[in-house]
Short mmCIF file of C-alpha atoms and ligand atoms in Angstrom, two decimals:
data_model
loop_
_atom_site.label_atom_id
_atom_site.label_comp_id
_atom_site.label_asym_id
_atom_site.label_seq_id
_atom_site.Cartn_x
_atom_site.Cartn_y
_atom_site.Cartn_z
CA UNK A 1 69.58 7.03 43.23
CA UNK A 2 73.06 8.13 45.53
CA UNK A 3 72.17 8.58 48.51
CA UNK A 4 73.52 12.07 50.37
CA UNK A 5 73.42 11.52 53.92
CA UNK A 6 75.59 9.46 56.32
CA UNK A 7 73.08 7.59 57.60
CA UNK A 8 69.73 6.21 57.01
CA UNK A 9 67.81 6.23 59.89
CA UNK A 10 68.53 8.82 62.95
CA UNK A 11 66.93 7.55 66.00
CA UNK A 12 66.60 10.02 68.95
CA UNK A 13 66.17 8.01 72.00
CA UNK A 14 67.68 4.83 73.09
CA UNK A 15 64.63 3.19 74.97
CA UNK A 16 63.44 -0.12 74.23
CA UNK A 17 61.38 1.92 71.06
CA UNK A 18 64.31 3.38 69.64
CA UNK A 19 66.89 0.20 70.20
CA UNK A 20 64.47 -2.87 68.79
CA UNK A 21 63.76 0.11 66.03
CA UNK A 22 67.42 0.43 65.36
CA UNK A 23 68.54 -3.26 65.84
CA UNK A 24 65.75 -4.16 63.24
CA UNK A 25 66.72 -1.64 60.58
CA UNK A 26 70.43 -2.61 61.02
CA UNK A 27 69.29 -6.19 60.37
CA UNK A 28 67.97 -4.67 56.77
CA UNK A 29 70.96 -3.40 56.05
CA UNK A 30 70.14 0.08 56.59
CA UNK A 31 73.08 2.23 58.19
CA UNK A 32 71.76 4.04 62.09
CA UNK A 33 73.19 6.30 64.58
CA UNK A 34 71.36 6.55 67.94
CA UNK A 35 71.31 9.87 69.90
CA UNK A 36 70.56 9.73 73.87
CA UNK A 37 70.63 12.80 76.16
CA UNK A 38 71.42 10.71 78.73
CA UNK A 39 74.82 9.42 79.57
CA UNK A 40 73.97 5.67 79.04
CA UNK A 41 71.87 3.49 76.64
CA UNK A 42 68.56 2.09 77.37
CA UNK A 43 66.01 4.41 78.63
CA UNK A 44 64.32 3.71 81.93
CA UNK A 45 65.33 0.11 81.59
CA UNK A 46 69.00 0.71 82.44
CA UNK A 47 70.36 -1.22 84.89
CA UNK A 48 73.42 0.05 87.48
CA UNK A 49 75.49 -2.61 88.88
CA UNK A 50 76.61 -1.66 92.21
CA UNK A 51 79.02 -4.40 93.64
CA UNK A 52 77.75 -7.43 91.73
CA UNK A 53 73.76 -6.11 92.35
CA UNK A 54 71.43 -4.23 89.39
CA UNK A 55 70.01 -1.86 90.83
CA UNK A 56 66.76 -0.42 88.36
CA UNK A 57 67.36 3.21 88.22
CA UNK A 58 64.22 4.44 86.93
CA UNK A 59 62.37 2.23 89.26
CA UNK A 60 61.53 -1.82 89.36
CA UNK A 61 60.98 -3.25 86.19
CA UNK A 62 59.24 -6.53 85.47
CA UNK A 63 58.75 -8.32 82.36
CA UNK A 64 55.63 -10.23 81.58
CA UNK A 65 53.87 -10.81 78.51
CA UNK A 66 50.96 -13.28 76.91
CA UNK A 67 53.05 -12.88 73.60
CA UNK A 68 54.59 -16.03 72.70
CA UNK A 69 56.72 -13.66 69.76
CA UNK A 70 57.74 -10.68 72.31
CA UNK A 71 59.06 -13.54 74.71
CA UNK A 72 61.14 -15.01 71.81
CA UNK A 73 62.02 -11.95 70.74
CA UNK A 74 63.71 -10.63 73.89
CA UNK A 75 64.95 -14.02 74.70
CA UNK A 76 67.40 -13.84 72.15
CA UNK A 77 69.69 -11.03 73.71
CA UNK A 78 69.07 -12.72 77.37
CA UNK A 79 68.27 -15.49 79.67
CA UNK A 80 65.29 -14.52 81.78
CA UNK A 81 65.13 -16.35 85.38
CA UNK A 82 62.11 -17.46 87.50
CA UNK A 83 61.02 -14.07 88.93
CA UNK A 84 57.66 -13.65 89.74
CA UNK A 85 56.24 -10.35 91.10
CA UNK A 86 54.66 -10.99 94.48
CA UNK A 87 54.45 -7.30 95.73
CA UNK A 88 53.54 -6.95 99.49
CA UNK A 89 51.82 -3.69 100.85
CA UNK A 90 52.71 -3.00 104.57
CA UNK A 91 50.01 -0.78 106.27
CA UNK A 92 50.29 0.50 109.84
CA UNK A 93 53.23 -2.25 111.02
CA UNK A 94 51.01 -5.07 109.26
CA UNK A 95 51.90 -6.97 105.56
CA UNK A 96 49.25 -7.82 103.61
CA UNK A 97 49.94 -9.57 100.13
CA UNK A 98 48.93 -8.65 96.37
CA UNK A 99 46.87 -8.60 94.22
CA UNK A 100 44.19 -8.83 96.65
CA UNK A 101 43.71 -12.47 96.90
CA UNK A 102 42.57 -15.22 99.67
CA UNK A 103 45.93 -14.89 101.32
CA UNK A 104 45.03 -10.28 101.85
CA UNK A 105 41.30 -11.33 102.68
CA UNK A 106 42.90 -13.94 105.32
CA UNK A 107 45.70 -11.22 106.78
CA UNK A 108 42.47 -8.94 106.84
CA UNK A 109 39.55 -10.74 108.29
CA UNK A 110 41.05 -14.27 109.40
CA UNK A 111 38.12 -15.71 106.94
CA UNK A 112 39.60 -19.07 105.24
CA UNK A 113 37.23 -19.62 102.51
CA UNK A 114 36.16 -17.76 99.25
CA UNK A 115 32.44 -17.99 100.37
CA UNK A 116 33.15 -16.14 103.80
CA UNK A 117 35.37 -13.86 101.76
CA UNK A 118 32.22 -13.33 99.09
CA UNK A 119 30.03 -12.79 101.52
CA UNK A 120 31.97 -10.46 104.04
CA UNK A 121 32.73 -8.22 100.33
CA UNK A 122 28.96 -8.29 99.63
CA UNK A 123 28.24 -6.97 103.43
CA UNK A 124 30.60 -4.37 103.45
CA UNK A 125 29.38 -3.39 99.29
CA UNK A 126 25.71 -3.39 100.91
CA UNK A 127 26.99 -0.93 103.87
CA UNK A 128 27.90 2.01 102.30
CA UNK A 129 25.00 2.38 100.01
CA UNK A 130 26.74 4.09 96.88
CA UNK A 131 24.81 4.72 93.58
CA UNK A 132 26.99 6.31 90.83
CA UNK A 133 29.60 6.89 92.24
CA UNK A 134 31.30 10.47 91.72
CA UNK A 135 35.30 10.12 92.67
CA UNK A 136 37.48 7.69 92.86
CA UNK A 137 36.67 6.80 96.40
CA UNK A 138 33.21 5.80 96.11
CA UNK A 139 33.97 3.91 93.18
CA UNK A 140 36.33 1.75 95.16
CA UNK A 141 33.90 1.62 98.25
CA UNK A 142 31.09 0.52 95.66
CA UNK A 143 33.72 -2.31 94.10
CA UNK A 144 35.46 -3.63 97.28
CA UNK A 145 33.70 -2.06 100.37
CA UNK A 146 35.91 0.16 103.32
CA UNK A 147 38.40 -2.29 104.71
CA UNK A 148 40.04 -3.00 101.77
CA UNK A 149 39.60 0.12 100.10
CA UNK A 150 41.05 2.29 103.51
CA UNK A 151 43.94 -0.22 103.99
CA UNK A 152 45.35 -1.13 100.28
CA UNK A 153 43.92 1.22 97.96
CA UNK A 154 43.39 5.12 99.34
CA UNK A 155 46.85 6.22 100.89
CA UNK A 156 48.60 4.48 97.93
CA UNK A 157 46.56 6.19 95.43
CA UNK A 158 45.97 9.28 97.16
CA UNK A 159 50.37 9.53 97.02
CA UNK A 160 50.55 8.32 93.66
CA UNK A 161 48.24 10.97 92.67
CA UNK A 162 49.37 13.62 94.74
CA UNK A 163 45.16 14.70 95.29
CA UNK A 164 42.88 13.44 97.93
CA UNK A 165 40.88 10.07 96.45
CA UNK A 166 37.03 12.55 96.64
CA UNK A 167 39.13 14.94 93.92
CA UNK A 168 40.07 12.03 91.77
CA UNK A 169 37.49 11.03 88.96
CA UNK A 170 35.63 7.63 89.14
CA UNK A 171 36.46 6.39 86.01
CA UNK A 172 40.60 6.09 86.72
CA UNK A 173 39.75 2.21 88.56
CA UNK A 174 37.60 0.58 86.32
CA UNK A 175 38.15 -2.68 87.88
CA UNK A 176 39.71 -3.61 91.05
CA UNK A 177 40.26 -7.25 90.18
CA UNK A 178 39.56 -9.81 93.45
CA UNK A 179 41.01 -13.15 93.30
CA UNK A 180 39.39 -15.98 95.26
CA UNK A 181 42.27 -18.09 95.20
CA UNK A 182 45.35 -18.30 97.01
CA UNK A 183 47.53 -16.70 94.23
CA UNK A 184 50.31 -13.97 94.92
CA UNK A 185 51.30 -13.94 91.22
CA UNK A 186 50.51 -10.32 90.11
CA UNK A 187 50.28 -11.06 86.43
CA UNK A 188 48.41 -13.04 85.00
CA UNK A 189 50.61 -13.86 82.20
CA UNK A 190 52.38 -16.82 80.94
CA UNK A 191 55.67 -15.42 80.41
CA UNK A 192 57.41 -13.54 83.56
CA UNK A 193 61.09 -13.05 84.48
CA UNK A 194 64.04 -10.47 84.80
CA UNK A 195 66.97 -11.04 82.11
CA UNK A 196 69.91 -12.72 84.53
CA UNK A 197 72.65 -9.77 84.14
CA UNK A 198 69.91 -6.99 83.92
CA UNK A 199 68.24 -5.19 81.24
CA UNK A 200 71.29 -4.15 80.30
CA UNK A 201 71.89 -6.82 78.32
CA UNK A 202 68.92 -6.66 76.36
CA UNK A 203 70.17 -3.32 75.32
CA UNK A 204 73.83 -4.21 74.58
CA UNK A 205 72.29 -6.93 72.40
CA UNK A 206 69.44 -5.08 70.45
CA UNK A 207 72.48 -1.81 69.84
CA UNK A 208 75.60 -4.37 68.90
CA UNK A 209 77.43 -2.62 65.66
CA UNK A 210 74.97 0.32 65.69
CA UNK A 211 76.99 3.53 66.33
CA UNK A 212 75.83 5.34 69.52
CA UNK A 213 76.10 8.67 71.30
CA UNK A 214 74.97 9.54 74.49
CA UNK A 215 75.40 12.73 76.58
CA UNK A 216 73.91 14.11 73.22
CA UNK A 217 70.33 16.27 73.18
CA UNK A 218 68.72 16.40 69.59
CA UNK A 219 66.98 20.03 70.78
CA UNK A 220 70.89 21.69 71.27
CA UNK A 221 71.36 20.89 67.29
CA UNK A 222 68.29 19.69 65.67
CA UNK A 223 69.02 21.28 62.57
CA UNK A 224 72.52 19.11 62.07
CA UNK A 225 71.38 15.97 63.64
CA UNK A 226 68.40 16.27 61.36
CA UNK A 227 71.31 16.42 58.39
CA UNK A 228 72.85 13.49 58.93
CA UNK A 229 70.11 10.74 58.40
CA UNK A 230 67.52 10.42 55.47
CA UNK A 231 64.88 9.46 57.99
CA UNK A 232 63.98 10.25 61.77
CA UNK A 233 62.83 7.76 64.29
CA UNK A 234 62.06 10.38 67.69
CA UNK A 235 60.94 8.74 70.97
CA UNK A 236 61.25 12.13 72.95
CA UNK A 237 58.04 13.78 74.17
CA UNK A 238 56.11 14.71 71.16
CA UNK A 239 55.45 18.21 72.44
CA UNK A 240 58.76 19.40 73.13
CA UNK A 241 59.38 18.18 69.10
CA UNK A 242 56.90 20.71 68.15
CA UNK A 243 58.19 23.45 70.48
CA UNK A 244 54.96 22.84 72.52
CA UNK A 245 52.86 24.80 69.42
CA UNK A 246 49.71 23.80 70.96
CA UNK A 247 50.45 23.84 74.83
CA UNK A 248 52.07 21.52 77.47
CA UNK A 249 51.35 17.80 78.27
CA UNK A 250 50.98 16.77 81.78
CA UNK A 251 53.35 14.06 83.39
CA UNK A 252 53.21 12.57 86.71
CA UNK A 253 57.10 12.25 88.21
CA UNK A 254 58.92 10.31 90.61
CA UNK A 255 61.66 10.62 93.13
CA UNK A 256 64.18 8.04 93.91
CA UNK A 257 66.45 8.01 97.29
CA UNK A 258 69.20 5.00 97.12
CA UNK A 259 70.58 3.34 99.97
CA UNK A 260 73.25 0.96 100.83
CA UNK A 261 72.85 -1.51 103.72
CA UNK A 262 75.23 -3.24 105.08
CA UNK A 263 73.22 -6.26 106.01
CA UNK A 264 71.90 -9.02 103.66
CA UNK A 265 68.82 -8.84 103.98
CA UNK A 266 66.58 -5.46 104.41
CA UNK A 267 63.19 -6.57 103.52
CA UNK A 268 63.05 -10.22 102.08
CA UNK A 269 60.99 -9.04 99.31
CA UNK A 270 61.64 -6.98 96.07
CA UNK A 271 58.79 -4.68 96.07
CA UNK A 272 56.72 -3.51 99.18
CA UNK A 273 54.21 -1.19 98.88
CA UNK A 274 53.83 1.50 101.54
CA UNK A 275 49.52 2.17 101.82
CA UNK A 276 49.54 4.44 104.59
CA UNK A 277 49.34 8.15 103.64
CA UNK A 278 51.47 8.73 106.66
CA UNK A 279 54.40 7.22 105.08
CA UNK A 280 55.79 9.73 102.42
CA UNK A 281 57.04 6.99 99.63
CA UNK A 282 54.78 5.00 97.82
CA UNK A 283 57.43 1.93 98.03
CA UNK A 284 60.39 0.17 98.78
CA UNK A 285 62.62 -1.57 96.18
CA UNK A 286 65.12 -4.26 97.48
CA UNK A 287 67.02 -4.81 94.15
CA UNK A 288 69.35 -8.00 94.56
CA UNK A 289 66.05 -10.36 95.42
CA UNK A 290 65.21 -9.49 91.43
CA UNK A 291 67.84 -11.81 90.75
CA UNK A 292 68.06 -14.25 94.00
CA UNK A 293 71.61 -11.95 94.93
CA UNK A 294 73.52 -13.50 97.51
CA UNK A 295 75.74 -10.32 98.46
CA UNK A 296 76.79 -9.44 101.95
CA UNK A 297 75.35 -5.73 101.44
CA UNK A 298 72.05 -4.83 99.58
CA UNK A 299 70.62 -1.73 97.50
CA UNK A 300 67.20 -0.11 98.44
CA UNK A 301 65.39 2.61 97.29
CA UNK A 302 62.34 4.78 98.28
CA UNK A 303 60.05 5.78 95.55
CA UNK A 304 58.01 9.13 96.25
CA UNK A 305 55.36 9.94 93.05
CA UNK A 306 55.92 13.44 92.66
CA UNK A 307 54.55 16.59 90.19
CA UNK A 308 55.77 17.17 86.87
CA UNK A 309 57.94 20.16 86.24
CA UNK A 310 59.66 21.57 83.28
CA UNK A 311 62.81 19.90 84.05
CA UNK A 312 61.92 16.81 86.18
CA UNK A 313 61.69 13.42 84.03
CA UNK A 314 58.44 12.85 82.49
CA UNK A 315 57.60 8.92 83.79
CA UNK A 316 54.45 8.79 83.35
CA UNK A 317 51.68 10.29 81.15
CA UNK A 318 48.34 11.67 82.42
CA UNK A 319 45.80 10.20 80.06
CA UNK A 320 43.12 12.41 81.15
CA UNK A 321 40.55 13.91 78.90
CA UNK A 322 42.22 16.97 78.47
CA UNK A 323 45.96 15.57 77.56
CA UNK A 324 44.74 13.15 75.22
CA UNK A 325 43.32 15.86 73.25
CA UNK A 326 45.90 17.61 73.33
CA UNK A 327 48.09 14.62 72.02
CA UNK A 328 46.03 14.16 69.61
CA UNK A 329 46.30 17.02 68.22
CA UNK A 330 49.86 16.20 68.67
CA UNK A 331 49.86 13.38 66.79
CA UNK A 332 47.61 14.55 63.87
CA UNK A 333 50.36 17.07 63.12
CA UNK A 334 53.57 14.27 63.47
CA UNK A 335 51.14 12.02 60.90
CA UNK A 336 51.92 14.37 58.38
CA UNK A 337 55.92 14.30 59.10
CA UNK A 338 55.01 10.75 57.84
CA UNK A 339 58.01 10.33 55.01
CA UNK A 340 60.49 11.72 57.18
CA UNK A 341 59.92 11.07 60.90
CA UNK A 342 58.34 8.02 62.52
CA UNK A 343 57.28 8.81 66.28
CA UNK A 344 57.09 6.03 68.74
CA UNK A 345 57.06 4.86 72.11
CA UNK A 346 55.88 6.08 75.65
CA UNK A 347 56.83 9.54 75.39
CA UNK A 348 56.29 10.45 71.44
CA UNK A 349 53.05 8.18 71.81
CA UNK A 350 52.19 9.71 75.29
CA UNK A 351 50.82 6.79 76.42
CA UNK A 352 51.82 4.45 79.32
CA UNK A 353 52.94 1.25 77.56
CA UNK A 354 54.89 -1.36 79.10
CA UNK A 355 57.67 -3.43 77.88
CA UNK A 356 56.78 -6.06 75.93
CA UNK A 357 54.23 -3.10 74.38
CA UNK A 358 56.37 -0.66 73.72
CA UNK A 359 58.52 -3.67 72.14
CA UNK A 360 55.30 -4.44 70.07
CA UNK A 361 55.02 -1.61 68.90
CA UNK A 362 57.91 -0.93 67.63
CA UNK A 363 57.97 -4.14 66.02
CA UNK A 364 54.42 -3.15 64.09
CA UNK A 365 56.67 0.43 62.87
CA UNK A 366 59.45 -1.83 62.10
CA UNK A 367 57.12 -3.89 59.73
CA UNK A 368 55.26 -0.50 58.32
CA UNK A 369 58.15 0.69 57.04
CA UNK A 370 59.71 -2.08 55.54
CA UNK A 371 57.41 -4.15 54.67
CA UNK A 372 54.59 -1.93 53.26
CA UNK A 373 51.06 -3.26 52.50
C1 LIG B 1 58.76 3.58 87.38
C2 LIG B 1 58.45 2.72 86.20
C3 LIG B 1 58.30 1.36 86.38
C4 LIG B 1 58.01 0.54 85.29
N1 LIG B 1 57.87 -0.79 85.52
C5 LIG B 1 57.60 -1.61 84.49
C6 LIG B 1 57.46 -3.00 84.70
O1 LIG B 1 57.58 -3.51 85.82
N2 LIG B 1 57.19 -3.80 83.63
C7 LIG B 1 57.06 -3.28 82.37
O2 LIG B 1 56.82 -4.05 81.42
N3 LIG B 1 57.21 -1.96 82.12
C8 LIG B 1 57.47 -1.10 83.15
N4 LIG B 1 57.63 0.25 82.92
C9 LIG B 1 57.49 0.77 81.54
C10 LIG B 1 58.83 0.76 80.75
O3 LIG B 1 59.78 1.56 81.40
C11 LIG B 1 58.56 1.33 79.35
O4 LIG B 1 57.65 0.52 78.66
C12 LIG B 1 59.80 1.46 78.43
O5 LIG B 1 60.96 1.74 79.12
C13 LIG B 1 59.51 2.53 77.39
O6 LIG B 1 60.54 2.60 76.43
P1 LIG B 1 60.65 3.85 75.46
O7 LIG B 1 61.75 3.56 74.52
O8 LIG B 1 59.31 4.18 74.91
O9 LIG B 1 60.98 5.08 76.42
P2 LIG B 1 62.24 5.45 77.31
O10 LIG B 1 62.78 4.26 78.00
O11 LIG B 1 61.82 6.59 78.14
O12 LIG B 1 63.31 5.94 76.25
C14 LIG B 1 63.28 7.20 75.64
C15 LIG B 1 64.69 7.72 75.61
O13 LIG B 1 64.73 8.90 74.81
C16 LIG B 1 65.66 9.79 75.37
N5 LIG B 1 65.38 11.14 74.89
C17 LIG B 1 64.25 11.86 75.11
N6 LIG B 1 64.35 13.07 74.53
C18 LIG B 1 65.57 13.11 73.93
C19 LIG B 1 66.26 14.11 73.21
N7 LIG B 1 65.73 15.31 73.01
N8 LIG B 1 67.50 13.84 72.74
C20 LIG B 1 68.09 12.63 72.96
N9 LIG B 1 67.45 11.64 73.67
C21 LIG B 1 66.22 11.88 74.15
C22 LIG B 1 65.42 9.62 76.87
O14 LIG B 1 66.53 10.08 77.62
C23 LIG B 1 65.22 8.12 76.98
O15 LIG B 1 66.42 7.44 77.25
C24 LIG B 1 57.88 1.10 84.00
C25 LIG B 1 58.02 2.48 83.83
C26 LIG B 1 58.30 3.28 84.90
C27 LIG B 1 58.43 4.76 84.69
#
């Protein structure tokens, strides 16, 4: 049968979701265009290179994955190096290293063996007496006892949040994973690393002979853009595509203020996390030591977790009970857009997925559509 439209596949959304979607179907022959309302490629992966240094615009992003495949797959459009995340926290003056492990219980109590460490845990457990526990802070007391839980965990959360821990429920930390060896590494998985030349690169590779537009929002023309494809692949928030028929989805936001030093050095660490309620950001990115940079100036930024408003960019969803009903409602209706549009990743899926998952899925859509059954 001919075949009317320009294009096969419209994909609304340049992300790591819409470009492995788009570099896939390309490799099947099948003709794209990509639509971003931003004015570059790659979603909240894009990279910035000020003066030889990528700075992550949409906040520090490191890749790690148990998946032999994903790692393959994103290997082909770059070289990853030897980065592994060692985040710091810095609390009142003091560092303290993460995940908690026998170096934090060492900067914490001076105790140089996982049985003191145990047993000093168990004591402080013991001490606050907590049955079930009814907010988020006495689920942390009841899992790690007060020291750890006043200097790592409550001023970080309580900013993250933007609510005081007692109005947070219980059941957001499940787990507060200890580690009774001397291990910084915050992953636990086997593959780790940021792409030498930025993320960037990933994109440039996954988009190369797809035709592109950003600067371009599908809402101002839906009708056209719709026109041009035989198929839509939207990664936008799933409400706004249904003109928020059954209500709003909450988002949790985040505020970045760049500086440029001129000094090497400002922190000797990529990430440090700021635990003290006093200090308004939750942390401090020092870009260049992503990549081992050797420049005579460096690039930080502050990160403040702020509310969601109309307008501000939706990073991260709320899965709450309420907004996940509400998504799924959400998503019942997009399942039966099913020949025509194809919803994925973090926003159209509304759930918080990283990389290599939002890369996985995409891949499972990718093999849905074109290899059915
Ligand atoms: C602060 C932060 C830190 C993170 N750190 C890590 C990390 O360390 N490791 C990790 O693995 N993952 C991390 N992630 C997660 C990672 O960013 C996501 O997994 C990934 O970027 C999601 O890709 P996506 O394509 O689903 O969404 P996005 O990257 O958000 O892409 C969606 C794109 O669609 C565009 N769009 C939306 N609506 C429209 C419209 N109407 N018209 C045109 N275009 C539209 C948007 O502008 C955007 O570019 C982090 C996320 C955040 C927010």
């Amino acid at each position: 049968m001919q075949k009317s439209k320009a294009y096969d596949y419209l994909i609304i959304g340049s992300g790591l979701f819409g470009s492995v979607f788009a570099h896939e179907a390309h490799k099947r022959g099948k003709k794209c265009l990509v639509i971003e309302k931003r004015n570059h490629l790659g979603g909240n992966v894009y990279c910035e290179d000020v003066d030889g240094i990528n700075v992550h615009t949409y906040g520090a992003h490191i890749f790690h994955t148990n998946d032999k495949g994903i790692w393959e797959y994103v290997n082909q459009f770059a070289t990853f190096n030897r980065y592994i995340n060692t985040p710091l926290a810095h609390y009142k003056g003091k560092l303290y290293n993460l995940p908690f492990n026998m170096n934090t219980f060492y900067q914490m109590w001076g105790l140089t063996t996982p049985e003191a460490v145990q047993a000093k845990i168990q004591e402080q457990i013991a001490q606050m007496n907590i049955g079930a526990p009814s907010n988020l802070e006495e689920q942390a007391l009841k899992l790690v006892g007060p020291d750890i839980y006043e200097t790592l965990i409550k001023g970080y959360t309580e900013k993250q949040w933007g609510r005081k821990a007692t109005a947070l429920p219980a059941f957001i930390i499940k787990r507060l994973p200890l580690r009774f060896t001397f291990d910084n590494n915050y992953f636990n998985d086997t593959y780790q690393g940021i792409p030498i030349g930025g993320y960037n690169k990933i994109i440039e590779g996954l988009l190369t002979g797809i035709a592109c537009k950003t600067g371009v929002d599908y809402f101002e023309d839906r009708h056209y853009w719709d026109s041009l494809a035989e198929k839509t692949v939207y990664t936008g928030k799933i409400d706004e595509y249904f003109g928020y028929e059954f209500g709003k989805l909450d988002y949790r936001s985040l505020k970045f203020e760049q500086e440029r030093l001129e000094i090497p050095n400002y922190q000797g660490a990529a990430v440090m996390n700021y635990t003290d309620a006093a200090v308004p950001f939750t942390r401090i990115i020092e870009h260049k030591h992503f990549e081992f940079g050797e420049q005579s100036h460096t690039i930080i930024t502050k990160e403040y977790a702020t509310e969601w408003t109309p307008g501000a960019e939706p990073y991260y969803p709320v899965n709450d009970r309420q907004n996940d009903a509400l998504a799924k409602k959400y998503k019942t209706l997009a399942d039966t857009l099913n020949e025509k549009v194809l919803f994925g990743g973090r926003l159209a899926e509304y759930r918080y997925y990283d990389m290599h998952q939002v890369i996985g899925s995409a891949l499972v859509k990718v093999k849905h559509e074109f290899n059915p059954g």
